[in-house]
């Protein structure tokens, strides 16, 4: 049975690992830990296909400890208990390294079952996860572990991995020449999106599905590479970390008035088909980041959002792009969110007191007997529809929540009210 190409090129020494130079490079922290042989509990966090399992296997090989590998998607507390039962046997005399893949799929009780044994050092836990460990892993395990973030591989890293795999394929079939055209290589590196395993799977399909030509050469050209690869898969999970990362980048790009970056992140969200999240975020941005600098923006965005929801994708991309560019190129003001948040904080942290009597409802018989509404001054009876009177409760009558933003519209409003109130 033929082993997958990704397994055949898997490095057996830390210096052979492709990428992750920030933690595995010469004299970097994880490299030093591995070579010292003094292991501690570790959490490998990062997207698939970037070397987490490979590094864990190398650590186990060099640790001189009994190595166990479990996947949290299909193992149970009993599997952990079986490992624990071996701790006092001859096999476990030097200790145990447990590699637990996809630890985020363990519930709190399953994670807690490991605590006693990783605390006293009998088990060295190396766990991996594609999700943010601070969101999914029990805090007691986090506090006893060092977190290492594995990043998407650069295109040059992917290229190195493909070339290594090509060398293996050429040794397997030394009678047939394999030619990887540069365009095809570039395409595979591009659509892999930082995932070496995906790139190698594409290469494997291309190689085994291409017959030698008359000159006994297997030529992998751009057309073959495209046929052999799926559509580019984005790192996106609607319930996971990447979902919030893209939405965050989307809003921050609009807030930063970068229309190109805003459209880029919108395109990622559209490719993921996440129409509801896009619409909700656009409406929030219109109020939070544009606000009173351009109050009509939210009305226009609401129309665009309604159109997108009615059209669905792919046509909905057009009004969504319109709303995105409008918001990115609009003047910005966060005076609205600052005002409401300041008021909410004051309600939570202060004794705000009662509503002034003259502002209380007086539209019922007996209201005057209770002092309701007696001293209220109706602003429309006065010049410029304004009369100074107290509106806030006595306890916070000097509080200021709203501050006019530094933009044309709000400054015009400031000048108007400053003139009237003086």
mmCIF file with all atom_site columns, C-alpha atoms in Angstrom, residues 354-360 376-380 382 385-394 396-397 421:
data_model
loop_
_atom_site.group_PDB
_atom_site.id
_atom_site.type_symbol
_atom_site.label_atom_id
_atom_site.label_alt_id
_atom_site.label_comp_id
_atom_site.label_asym_id
_atom_site.label_entity_id
_atom_site.label_seq_id
_atom_site.pdbx_PDB_ins_code
_atom_site.Cartn_x
_atom_site.Cartn_y
_atom_site.Cartn_z
_atom_site.occupancy
_atom_site.B_iso_or_equiv
_atom_site.pdbx_formal_charge
_atom_site.auth_seq_id
_atom_site.auth_comp_id
_atom_site.auth_asym_id
_atom_site.auth_atom_id
_atom_site.pdbx_PDB_model_num
ATOM 1  C CA . UNK A 1 354 ? -33.991 59.576 40.439 1.00 0.00 ? 354 UNK A CA 1
ATOM 2  C CA . UNK A 1 355 ? -35.399 61.309 37.352 1.00 0.00 ? 355 UNK A CA 1
ATOM 3  C CA . UNK A 1 356 ? -36.097 65.016 38.046 1.00 0.00 ? 356 UNK A CA 1
ATOM 4  C CA . UNK A 1 357 ? -39.751 65.598 38.961 1.00 0.00 ? 357 UNK A CA 1
ATOM 5  C CA . UNK A 1 358 ? -40.366 68.081 36.159 1.00 0.00 ? 358 UNK A CA 1
ATOM 6  C CA . UNK A 1 359 ? -39.409 65.414 33.576 1.00 0.00 ? 359 UNK A CA 1
ATOM 7  C CA . UNK A 1 360 ? -41.653 62.669 34.934 1.00 0.00 ? 360 UNK A CA 1
ATOM 8  C CA . UNK A 1 376 ? -41.204 71.655 33.115 1.00 0.00 ? 376 UNK A CA 1
ATOM 9  C CA . UNK A 1 377 ? -40.449 74.269 30.436 1.00 0.00 ? 377 UNK A CA 1
ATOM 10 C CA . UNK A 1 378 ? -41.619 73.392 26.915 1.00 0.00 ? 378 UNK A CA 1
ATOM 11 C CA . UNK A 1 379 ? -38.635 74.280 24.624 1.00 0.00 ? 379 UNK A CA 1
ATOM 12 C CA . UNK A 1 380 ? -40.799 75.127 21.610 1.00 0.00 ? 380 UNK A CA 1
ATOM 13 C CA . UNK A 1 382 ? -38.897 79.728 23.612 1.00 0.00 ? 382 UNK A CA 1
ATOM 14 C CA . UNK A 1 385 ? -36.723 76.142 20.505 1.00 0.00 ? 385 UNK A CA 1
ATOM 15 C CA . UNK A 1 386 ? -34.343 76.051 23.434 1.00 0.00 ? 386 UNK A CA 1
ATOM 16 C CA . UNK A 1 387 ? -34.520 76.855 27.134 1.00 0.00 ? 387 UNK A CA 1
ATOM 17 C CA . UNK A 1 388 ? -31.924 75.892 29.704 1.00 0.00 ? 388 UNK A CA 1
ATOM 18 C CA . UNK A 1 389 ? -33.196 73.495 32.357 1.00 0.00 ? 389 UNK A CA 1
ATOM 19 C CA . UNK A 1 390 ? -31.904 70.426 34.191 1.00 0.00 ? 390 UNK A CA 1
ATOM 20 C CA . UNK A 1 391 ? -32.466 67.091 32.472 1.00 0.00 ? 391 UNK A CA 1
ATOM 21 C CA . UNK A 1 392 ? -30.069 64.738 34.257 1.00 0.00 ? 392 UNK A CA 1
ATOM 22 C CA . UNK A 1 393 ? -30.746 63.442 37.786 1.00 0.00 ? 393 UNK A CA 1
ATOM 23 C CA . UNK A 1 394 ? -29.306 65.524 40.633 1.00 0.00 ? 394 UNK A CA 1
ATOM 24 C CA . UNK A 1 396 ? -25.050 63.198 37.971 1.00 0.00 ? 396 UNK A CA 1
ATOM 25 C CA . UNK A 1 397 ? -26.266 66.585 36.768 1.00 0.00 ? 397 UNK A CA 1
ATOM 26 C CA . UNK A 1 421 ? -26.752 78.045 24.362 1.00 0.00 ? 421 UNK A CA 1
#
